Amino acid sequence: MQRRHFIALTSVAAAATASNGWAANGDKYPSKAIRIVVPFPAGGGTDALARAVGQRLGTVLAQSVVIDNRGGANGLIGSEAVAKADPDGYSLLLTIASHTIAPAIYKKMPYNIDKDFAPVSLLAKYPYLLTVPATMPVNTFSEFVAYVKANPKRVSYASSGTGSGPHLGMELFAAAAGLDMVHVPYKGAAPANNDLAGGQVQAMLNNLLAASAMLRAKKIKVLAVTSAARSPALPDVPTVAESGYPGFEVDGWYGLFAPAGTPAPVVSQLHRSAVQAINAPDVMERLSGDGAIVVGSTPQEFAAFVVAEKTKWAAVAAKANVTVD
């Protein structure tokens, strides 16, 4: 009886210690620098957000936060690094919607997104913008749909790469509207936008950050946004849903993950700290520049969101026959 009582007291003490931020080895978490892996090159939108969040997260946690850019293979290389990292809370992944698209399009994956990651928080969501060249003879969403239907296989759309959110988002829209367009993948949003402005391609699902320079120069125009509600950054632009396709919703997003097996108290602390970080005025300003809205979901809510996104994109990829070797 005494031994059982001792074990019970020990368990309670351990749980209390963990809830106060102590790691299993007795060190208070965090006791050293935290690494946030961004699975894309430096200088992009995800990198810029990660640096803003990382700086604030470091302030909240009173510890250094280092951004580690590991681009390549549409995010697979950096994501694999975190999937195989020690589950101690010191290696994190800040990534985007392509994370949940990858399992649907790659024949071989170096990790399992269901088993190798612990969701921390859905940090923010942002709409895609249906953009066309300024010279294109359409000015509304319905006119665009009519134009494409009148020109089957003659309208091409750009994306930042095969399997990206803008690629499969456009495939989902094309299926909903019964459109027959040609996909032209680019290595990033910048060259895609250059060709969009020049009229070499006729449409693209953009984000506000990538499209802003071309929009200001009036070289491209926005016909609709893909979010469920209108974007606060573009309140006069209608949604796809209110333009004749109720229920249509495609969002870009930023999410934070830890390796699977990271202690639950550490994940909880990271969640609370990340929510504080993204609600800091400078980080919110950075997010608004991308037309994004802060979410800050719980780990459980984010886990459910990941499952729903993975299921949705698997169906879209299968219908459009999108695969990458």
Short mmCIF file of C-alpha atoms in Angstrom, two decimals, residues 43-155:
data_model
loop_
_atom_site.label_atom_id
_atom_site.label_comp_id
_atom_site.label_asym_id
_atom_site.label_seq_id
_atom_site.Cartn_x
_atom_site.Cartn_y
_atom_site.Cartn_z
CA GLY A 43 12.89 35.94 -48.54
CA GLY A 44 9.43 34.51 -49.20
CA GLY A 45 6.16 35.22 -47.42
CA THR A 46 6.36 32.19 -45.11
CA ASP A 47 9.92 33.09 -44.15
CA ALA A 48 8.93 36.69 -43.38
CA LEU A 49 6.06 35.56 -41.18
CA ALA A 50 8.24 32.98 -39.40
CA ARG A 51 10.80 35.65 -38.55
CA ALA A 52 8.12 37.97 -37.17
CA VAL A 53 6.52 35.18 -35.14
CA GLY A 54 9.89 33.79 -34.06
CA GLN A 55 11.07 37.13 -32.72
CA ARG A 56 7.91 37.56 -30.66
CA LEU A 57 7.89 33.93 -29.56
CA GLY A 58 11.42 34.40 -28.27
CA THR A 59 10.28 37.37 -26.22
CA VAL A 60 7.33 35.46 -24.77
CA LEU A 61 9.44 32.42 -23.89
CA ALA A 62 12.49 34.44 -22.83
CA GLN A 63 14.67 32.34 -25.10
CA SER A 64 16.37 32.67 -28.48
CA VAL A 65 14.40 31.51 -31.54
CA VAL A 66 16.37 30.72 -34.69
CA ILE A 67 14.81 30.47 -38.16
CA ASP A 68 16.23 27.62 -40.23
CA ASN A 69 15.33 27.79 -43.94
CA ARG A 70 15.42 24.37 -45.57
CA GLY A 71 13.80 24.79 -48.95
CA GLY A 72 13.30 22.19 -51.63
CA ALA A 73 10.86 19.57 -52.90
CA ASN A 74 7.83 21.78 -52.23
CA GLY A 75 8.46 21.74 -48.48
CA LEU A 76 9.33 18.06 -48.04
CA ILE A 77 13.00 18.55 -47.12
CA GLY A 78 12.43 20.94 -44.25
CA SER A 79 9.39 19.07 -43.01
CA GLU A 80 11.34 15.80 -42.94
CA ALA A 81 14.02 17.47 -40.79
CA VAL A 82 11.44 18.27 -38.12
CA ALA A 83 9.65 14.92 -38.43
CA LYS A 84 12.94 13.20 -37.54
CA ALA A 85 14.09 15.69 -34.89
CA ASP A 86 14.12 14.94 -31.18
CA PRO A 87 10.60 15.46 -29.74
CA ASP A 88 11.75 17.86 -27.06
CA GLY A 89 10.13 21.12 -28.20
CA TYR A 90 13.32 22.62 -29.59
CA SER A 91 12.68 21.86 -33.27
CA LEU A 92 9.45 23.22 -34.78
CA LEU A 93 7.96 23.47 -38.27
CA LEU A 94 6.17 26.55 -39.59
CA THR A 95 4.55 25.62 -42.86
CA ILE A 96 1.61 26.20 -45.18
CA ALA A 97 -1.24 24.41 -46.96
CA SER A 98 1.10 22.37 -49.18
CA HIS A 99 1.84 20.30 -46.04
CA THR A 100 -1.60 18.66 -46.30
CA ILE A 101 -1.53 18.47 -50.10
CA ALA A 102 1.78 16.58 -50.33
CA PRO A 103 0.43 13.16 -49.24
CA ALA A 104 -2.10 13.29 -52.08
CA ILE A 105 0.34 14.03 -54.89
CA TYR A 106 3.68 12.44 -53.97
CA LYS A 107 4.02 8.74 -54.66
CA LYS A 108 6.62 8.44 -51.91
CA MET A 109 6.71 10.55 -48.76
CA PRO A 110 9.72 10.69 -46.39
CA TYR A 111 7.38 11.08 -43.42
CA ASN A 112 3.76 10.56 -42.37
CA ILE A 113 1.95 13.81 -41.57
CA ASP A 114 -0.53 11.96 -39.34
CA LYS A 115 2.05 10.10 -37.26
CA ASP A 116 5.22 12.19 -37.35
CA PHE A 117 3.96 15.61 -36.24
CA ALA A 118 2.24 17.09 -33.21
CA PRO A 119 -0.01 20.00 -34.28
CA VAL A 120 0.61 23.08 -32.13
CA SER A 121 -1.61 25.78 -33.64
CA LEU A 122 -3.21 27.02 -36.83
CA LEU A 123 -1.69 30.47 -36.65
CA ALA A 124 -3.59 32.27 -39.41
CA LYS A 125 -5.62 31.84 -42.59
CA TYR A 126 -5.67 33.95 -45.72
CA PRO A 127 -7.72 33.95 -48.92
CA TYR A 128 -6.46 33.37 -52.42
CA LEU A 129 -7.31 36.01 -54.99
CA LEU A 130 -8.55 35.08 -58.44
CA THR A 131 -6.42 37.43 -60.54
CA VAL A 132 -6.28 38.05 -64.29
CA PRO A 133 -4.27 40.42 -66.52
CA ALA A 134 -5.53 44.01 -66.55
CA THR A 135 -5.95 43.70 -70.31
CA MET A 136 -8.22 40.65 -70.13
CA PRO A 137 -11.74 41.55 -71.38
CA VAL A 138 -13.50 40.53 -68.15
CA ASN A 139 -14.22 42.62 -65.07
CA THR A 140 -16.37 40.33 -62.93
CA PHE A 141 -16.24 36.76 -61.74
CA SER A 142 -19.25 35.74 -63.82
CA GLU A 143 -17.69 37.28 -66.93
CA PHE A 144 -14.53 35.26 -66.30
CA VAL A 145 -16.49 32.01 -66.02
CA ALA A 146 -18.36 32.80 -69.24
CA TYR A 147 -15.10 33.67 -71.01
CA VAL A 148 -13.42 30.41 -70.02
CA LYS A 149 -16.46 28.36 -71.02
CA ALA A 150 -16.45 30.07 -74.41
CA ASN A 151 -12.74 29.25 -74.83
CA PRO A 152 -12.22 25.67 -73.59
CA LYS A 153 -8.55 24.63 -73.32
CA ARG A 154 -7.47 28.07 -74.54
CA VAL A 155 -7.25 29.75 -71.14
#
